[in-house]
């Protein structure tokens, strides 16, 4: 146990955040996640808290308050992939580029309804007697809200923020469309593991256009079972397979045109022709 702990500490302390490892290792994913979540939190936390205060203190019987509450409840149940499509249309298509801002915006949309609804409920739990006591002492409505009610509801508001951040940090579907987490720290090598497995043909085409636009700036390695996609987007192709012992091995590597049209290994030829796999 001591030996294992020493090795783990050495890896984390000396390798994970060294630039050479961030460019190619798991430090890139961790740092990218932190950057995207921070951007989303900066956009959603102030907006969510102020909106929750408005709903609980000033918009209880207001038509606008009811509409905002209705929209927030709907947003809380929207699938994350739909949010990703929305962020793609609003940010990526407008700016004509993938960025950390697009991913942060997508996460902000996911976090916003959670913060709004938890802030509103936390403020509603504050007893009315505290508001009346403040008014009896001459406090205005704004003074009562911001000095008495909000300060008392801080634990509940903080819980809502933590829940929103936890949900956003675990979302991958919207970031897959924005390719934001991977590009946030400007790596030299980008690994895409089945990047289009759950996407429709139009979204797949957009991702492939992104791959073509980025290939002059960084090296992209794609893991895919889609041979048509491999033939469309790659310059070089490697075919991996397993033997009877279930140990993976690289069967053949070469230019994509040669691998698909004139493979040297019969196993590669059998796989491409559909005889197995």
Protein backbone atom coordinates (compact mmCIF):
# COMPACT_ATOMS: atom_id res chain seq x y z
CA UNK A 1 0.00 0.00 0.00
CA UNK A 2 2.84 2.41 0.82
CA UNK A 3 4.52 1.59 -2.49
CA UNK A 4 1.30 2.22 -4.44
CA UNK A 5 0.62 5.49 -2.66
CA UNK A 6 4.16 6.69 -3.35
CA UNK A 7 3.81 5.93 -7.05
CA UNK A 8 0.43 7.70 -7.24
CA UNK A 9 1.76 10.79 -5.48
CA UNK A 10 4.76 10.91 -7.80
CA UNK A 11 2.54 10.66 -10.90
CA UNK A 12 0.16 13.39 -9.74
CA UNK A 13 2.82 15.70 -8.32
CA UNK A 14 5.48 15.47 -11.01
CA UNK A 15 3.74 14.45 -14.21
CA UNK A 16 0.09 15.38 -14.36
CA UNK A 17 0.52 19.13 -14.62
CA UNK A 18 3.84 19.18 -16.46
CA UNK A 19 3.23 20.82 -19.84
CA UNK A 20 4.43 17.84 -21.85
CA UNK A 21 1.94 15.59 -20.07
CA UNK A 22 -0.92 18.09 -20.23
CA UNK A 23 -0.53 18.14 -24.00
CA UNK A 24 -0.90 14.36 -24.23
CA UNK A 25 -2.24 12.98 -20.94
CA UNK A 26 -5.20 13.08 -18.56
CA UNK A 27 -4.17 16.45 -17.14
CA UNK A 28 -5.62 17.99 -20.31
CA UNK A 29 -9.08 16.60 -19.57
CA UNK A 30 -9.00 17.75 -15.94
CA UNK A 31 -7.79 21.25 -16.76
CA UNK A 32 -10.24 21.55 -19.65
CA UNK A 33 -13.14 20.52 -17.40
CA UNK A 34 -12.16 23.11 -14.79
CA UNK A 35 -11.95 25.89 -17.40
CA UNK A 36 -15.31 25.04 -18.97
CA UNK A 37 -17.11 24.71 -15.62
CA UNK A 38 -15.66 28.02 -14.38
CA UNK A 39 -16.90 29.79 -17.52
CA UNK A 40 -20.34 28.23 -17.08
CA UNK A 41 -20.43 29.17 -13.39
CA UNK A 42 -19.47 32.78 -14.12
CA UNK A 43 -22.36 33.06 -16.57
CA UNK A 44 -25.02 31.16 -14.61
CA UNK A 45 -24.48 31.84 -10.89
CA UNK A 46 -25.08 35.64 -10.83
CA UNK A 47 -27.97 35.36 -13.31
CA UNK A 48 -29.52 32.40 -11.49
CA UNK A 49 -29.32 33.96 -8.03
CA UNK A 50 -30.79 37.30 -9.15
CA UNK A 51 -33.57 35.53 -11.05
CA UNK A 52 -34.38 33.35 -8.02
CA UNK A 53 -34.53 36.44 -5.81
CA UNK A 54 -36.91 38.10 -8.25
CA UNK A 55 -39.20 35.07 -8.37
CA UNK A 56 -39.33 34.60 -4.59
CA UNK A 57 -39.55 38.22 -3.43
CA UNK A 58 -40.92 40.36 -6.25
CA UNK A 59 -42.52 38.10 -8.86
CA UNK A 60 -44.79 35.79 -6.88
CA UNK A 61 -48.00 37.10 -8.45
CA UNK A 62 -46.39 38.80 -11.43
CA UNK A 63 -47.15 37.55 -14.95
CA UNK A 64 -43.46 37.84 -15.88
CA UNK A 65 -42.51 35.89 -12.77
CA UNK A 66 -44.87 33.08 -13.69
CA UNK A 67 -43.47 32.93 -17.21
CA UNK A 68 -39.85 32.85 -15.97
CA UNK A 69 -40.72 30.14 -13.46
CA UNK A 70 -42.40 28.08 -16.18
CA UNK A 71 -39.39 28.38 -18.53
CA UNK A 72 -37.00 27.48 -15.70
CA UNK A 73 -38.97 24.34 -14.89
CA UNK A 74 -38.90 23.30 -18.55
CA UNK A 75 -35.15 23.95 -18.86
CA UNK A 76 -34.51 21.76 -15.81
CA UNK A 77 -35.85 18.75 -17.71
CA UNK A 78 -34.33 19.41 -21.14
CA UNK A 79 -31.84 16.67 -22.22
CA UNK A 80 -28.25 17.84 -22.26
CA UNK A 81 -27.78 16.92 -25.95
CA UNK A 82 -30.55 19.41 -26.82
CA UNK A 83 -28.69 22.08 -24.86
CA UNK A 84 -25.58 21.18 -26.85
CA UNK A 85 -27.44 21.68 -30.13
CA UNK A 86 -28.72 25.04 -28.88
CA UNK A 87 -25.20 26.16 -27.89
CA UNK A 88 -23.90 24.95 -31.24
CA UNK A 89 -26.44 27.07 -33.11
CA UNK A 90 -26.06 30.16 -30.93
CA UNK A 91 -22.27 30.27 -30.44
CA UNK A 92 -20.45 27.91 -32.82
CA UNK A 93 -22.34 28.76 -35.99
CA UNK A 94 -22.31 32.49 -35.25
CA UNK A 95 -18.60 32.68 -34.39
CA UNK A 96 -17.73 30.02 -37.01
CA UNK A 97 -15.40 28.29 -34.59
CA UNK A 98 -15.29 25.91 -31.63
CA UNK A 99 -14.12 27.39 -28.34
CA UNK A 100 -14.26 27.07 -24.58
CA UNK A 101 -16.86 29.87 -24.57
CA UNK A 102 -19.28 27.63 -26.48
CA UNK A 103 -18.85 24.80 -23.99
CA UNK A 104 -19.14 27.19 -21.05
CA UNK A 105 -22.34 28.64 -22.49
CA UNK A 106 -23.82 25.15 -22.85
CA UNK A 107 -23.00 24.30 -19.24
CA UNK A 108 -24.39 27.67 -18.10
CA UNK A 109 -27.74 26.81 -19.69
CA UNK A 110 -27.70 23.48 -17.83
CA UNK A 111 -26.77 25.09 -14.50
CA UNK A 112 -29.14 28.06 -14.73
CA UNK A 113 -32.52 26.40 -13.95
CA UNK A 114 -31.05 24.44 -11.02
CA UNK A 115 -29.71 27.63 -9.43
CA UNK A 116 -32.90 29.59 -10.11
CA UNK A 117 -35.25 27.01 -8.62
CA UNK A 118 -33.11 26.19 -5.57
CA UNK A 119 -32.58 29.89 -4.83
CA UNK A 120 -36.32 30.54 -5.04
CA UNK A 121 -37.17 27.61 -2.76
CA UNK A 122 -34.46 28.59 -0.25
CA UNK A 123 -35.86 32.12 0.00
CA UNK A 124 -39.41 30.83 0.39
CA UNK A 125 -38.32 28.80 3.43
CA UNK A 126 -37.38 31.96 5.34
CA UNK A 127 -40.18 32.70 7.86
CA UNK A 128 -42.42 35.67 7.10
CA UNK A 129 -41.89 36.86 10.68
CA UNK A 130 -38.32 37.87 9.81
CA UNK A 131 -39.55 40.03 6.97
CA UNK A 132 -42.19 41.63 9.20
CA UNK A 133 -39.64 42.27 11.95
CA UNK A 134 -37.35 44.02 9.50
CA UNK A 135 -40.22 46.14 8.18
CA UNK A 136 -41.23 47.04 11.75
CA UNK A 137 -37.72 48.36 12.38
CA UNK A 138 -37.98 50.62 9.32
CA UNK A 139 -36.25 48.48 6.74
CA UNK A 140 -37.29 48.91 3.13
CA UNK A 141 -38.22 45.95 0.95
CA UNK A 142 -34.81 45.91 -0.72
CA UNK A 143 -33.01 46.17 2.63
CA UNK A 144 -35.09 43.33 4.03
CA UNK A 145 -34.45 41.16 1.00
CA UNK A 146 -30.71 41.67 0.66
CA UNK A 147 -29.71 42.06 4.33
CA UNK A 148 -32.08 39.69 6.10
CA UNK A 149 -33.62 37.15 3.75
CA UNK A 150 -30.67 36.40 1.47
CA UNK A 151 -28.13 36.23 4.30
CA UNK A 152 -30.34 33.68 6.05
CA UNK A 153 -30.82 31.62 2.88
CA UNK A 154 -27.11 31.45 1.95
CA UNK A 155 -26.73 27.75 2.97
CA UNK A 156 -29.59 26.70 0.69
CA UNK A 157 -28.37 28.87 -2.18
CA UNK A 158 -24.86 27.42 -1.81
CA UNK A 159 -26.28 23.89 -1.95
CA UNK A 160 -28.07 24.72 -5.20
CA UNK A 161 -24.87 26.13 -6.72
CA UNK A 162 -22.91 23.00 -5.76
CA UNK A 163 -25.59 20.75 -7.27
CA UNK A 164 -25.55 22.76 -10.49
CA UNK A 165 -21.75 22.66 -10.72
CA UNK A 166 -21.71 18.91 -10.04
CA UNK A 167 -24.25 18.28 -12.79
CA UNK A 168 -22.40 20.50 -15.27
CA UNK A 169 -19.02 18.91 -14.54
CA UNK A 170 -20.37 15.49 -15.46
CA UNK A 171 -22.05 16.47 -18.72
CA UNK A 172 -20.34 15.36 -21.92
CA UNK A 173 -23.11 15.42 -24.55
CA UNK A 174 -23.21 19.22 -25.08
CA UNK A 175 -19.41 19.43 -24.98
CA UNK A 176 -19.15 16.74 -27.63
CA UNK A 177 -20.97 19.03 -30.02
CA UNK A 178 -18.88 22.04 -29.02
CA UNK A 179 -15.56 20.08 -28.77
CA UNK A 180 -14.79 22.63 -26.09
CA UNK A 181 -13.26 20.65 -23.26
CA UNK A 182 -10.49 19.25 -25.46
CA UNK A 183 -9.59 22.55 -27.14
CA UNK A 184 -9.69 24.70 -24.01
CA UNK A 185 -5.99 24.20 -23.21
CA UNK A 186 -4.79 24.17 -26.86
CA UNK A 187 -3.26 20.66 -26.96
CA UNK A 188 -0.87 19.41 -29.64
CA UNK A 189 -2.60 16.02 -29.90
CA UNK A 190 -6.40 15.55 -29.85
CA UNK A 191 -7.88 12.09 -29.25
CA UNK A 192 -11.47 11.53 -30.39
CA UNK A 193 -13.06 8.29 -29.20
CA UNK A 194 -16.10 7.52 -31.38
CA UNK A 195 -16.84 11.26 -31.77
CA UNK A 196 -19.95 10.78 -33.93
CA UNK A 197 -21.40 7.55 -32.53
CA UNK A 198 -24.62 9.21 -31.28
CA UNK A 199 -24.94 11.99 -33.85
CA UNK A 200 -27.13 12.36 -36.92
CA UNK A 201 -25.57 12.74 -40.40
CA UNK A 202 -25.75 16.56 -40.36
CA UNK A 203 -24.01 16.85 -36.98
CA UNK A 204 -21.49 14.21 -38.10
CA UNK A 205 -20.68 16.29 -41.16
CA UNK A 206 -20.07 19.34 -38.96
CA UNK A 207 -17.67 17.39 -36.72
CA UNK A 208 -15.80 16.09 -39.77
CA UNK A 209 -15.53 19.64 -41.13
CA UNK A 210 -14.03 20.63 -37.79
CA UNK A 211 -11.49 17.78 -38.07
CA UNK A 212 -10.42 18.98 -41.51
CA UNK A 213 -10.09 22.58 -40.29
CA UNK A 214 -7.96 21.58 -37.28
CA UNK A 215 -5.61 19.15 -39.00
CA UNK A 216 -3.19 21.92 -39.94
CA UNK A 217 -2.93 23.04 -36.29
CA UNK A 218 -2.67 19.78 -34.34
CA UNK A 219 -2.49 16.01 -34.68
CA UNK A 220 -5.88 14.28 -34.39
CA UNK A 221 -6.23 10.59 -33.54
CA UNK A 222 -9.70 9.09 -34.05
CA UNK A 223 -10.88 5.77 -32.60
CA UNK A 224 -13.86 4.58 -34.63
CA UNK A 225 -15.63 1.49 -35.96
CA UNK A 226 -17.09 3.56 -38.80
CA UNK A 227 -14.87 2.63 -41.76
CA UNK A 228 -16.57 5.14 -44.05
CA UNK A 229 -15.73 7.96 -41.66
CA UNK A 230 -12.14 6.74 -41.31
CA UNK A 231 -11.80 6.75 -45.09
CA UNK A 232 -13.23 10.29 -45.34
CA UNK A 233 -11.29 12.16 -42.67
CA UNK A 234 -7.98 10.39 -42.07
CA UNK A 235 -4.62 10.62 -43.81
CA UNK A 236 -3.21 7.51 -42.14
CA UNK A 237 -5.08 4.50 -40.76
CA UNK A 238 -4.11 1.82 -38.25
CA UNK A 239 -6.10 -1.41 -37.95
CA UNK A 240 -6.16 -3.05 -34.51
CA UNK A 241 -7.52 -6.50 -33.74
CA UNK A 242 -7.24 -9.33 -31.19
CA UNK A 243 -6.06 -12.91 -31.44
CA UNK A 244 -7.34 -16.02 -29.65
CA UNK A 245 -5.82 -14.83 -26.37
CA UNK A 246 -7.86 -11.60 -26.58
CA UNK A 247 -4.70 -9.50 -26.56
CA UNK A 248 -4.97 -6.44 -28.77
CA UNK A 249 -2.36 -5.75 -31.41
CA UNK A 250 -1.82 -3.43 -34.36
CA UNK A 251 -2.29 -5.48 -37.50
CA UNK A 252 -1.39 -2.89 -40.12
CA UNK A 253 -0.60 0.80 -40.45
CA UNK A 254 -0.22 2.94 -43.53
CA UNK A 255 -1.76 5.65 -45.72
CA UNK A 256 -5.55 5.52 -45.68
CA UNK A 257 -5.84 5.00 -49.43
CA UNK A 258 -3.50 2.02 -49.31
CA UNK A 259 -5.18 0.45 -46.25
CA UNK A 260 -8.64 0.59 -47.82
CA UNK A 261 -7.73 -0.19 -51.44
CA UNK A 262 -4.71 -2.45 -51.22
CA UNK A 263 -4.12 -3.79 -47.68
CA UNK A 264 -1.02 -5.91 -47.20
CA UNK A 265 -2.29 -8.08 -44.35
CA UNK A 266 -5.10 -10.57 -45.16
CA UNK A 267 -6.78 -9.83 -41.80
CA UNK A 268 -7.12 -6.19 -42.78
CA UNK A 269 -8.54 -7.20 -46.16
CA UNK A 270 -11.06 -9.54 -44.49
CA UNK A 271 -12.22 -6.86 -42.07
CA UNK A 272 -12.65 -4.17 -44.70
CA UNK A 273 -14.52 -6.58 -46.99
CA UNK A 274 -16.85 -7.53 -44.12
CA UNK A 275 -15.80 -11.17 -43.74
CA UNK A 276 -15.53 -10.64 -39.98
CA UNK A 277 -15.95 -7.86 -37.41
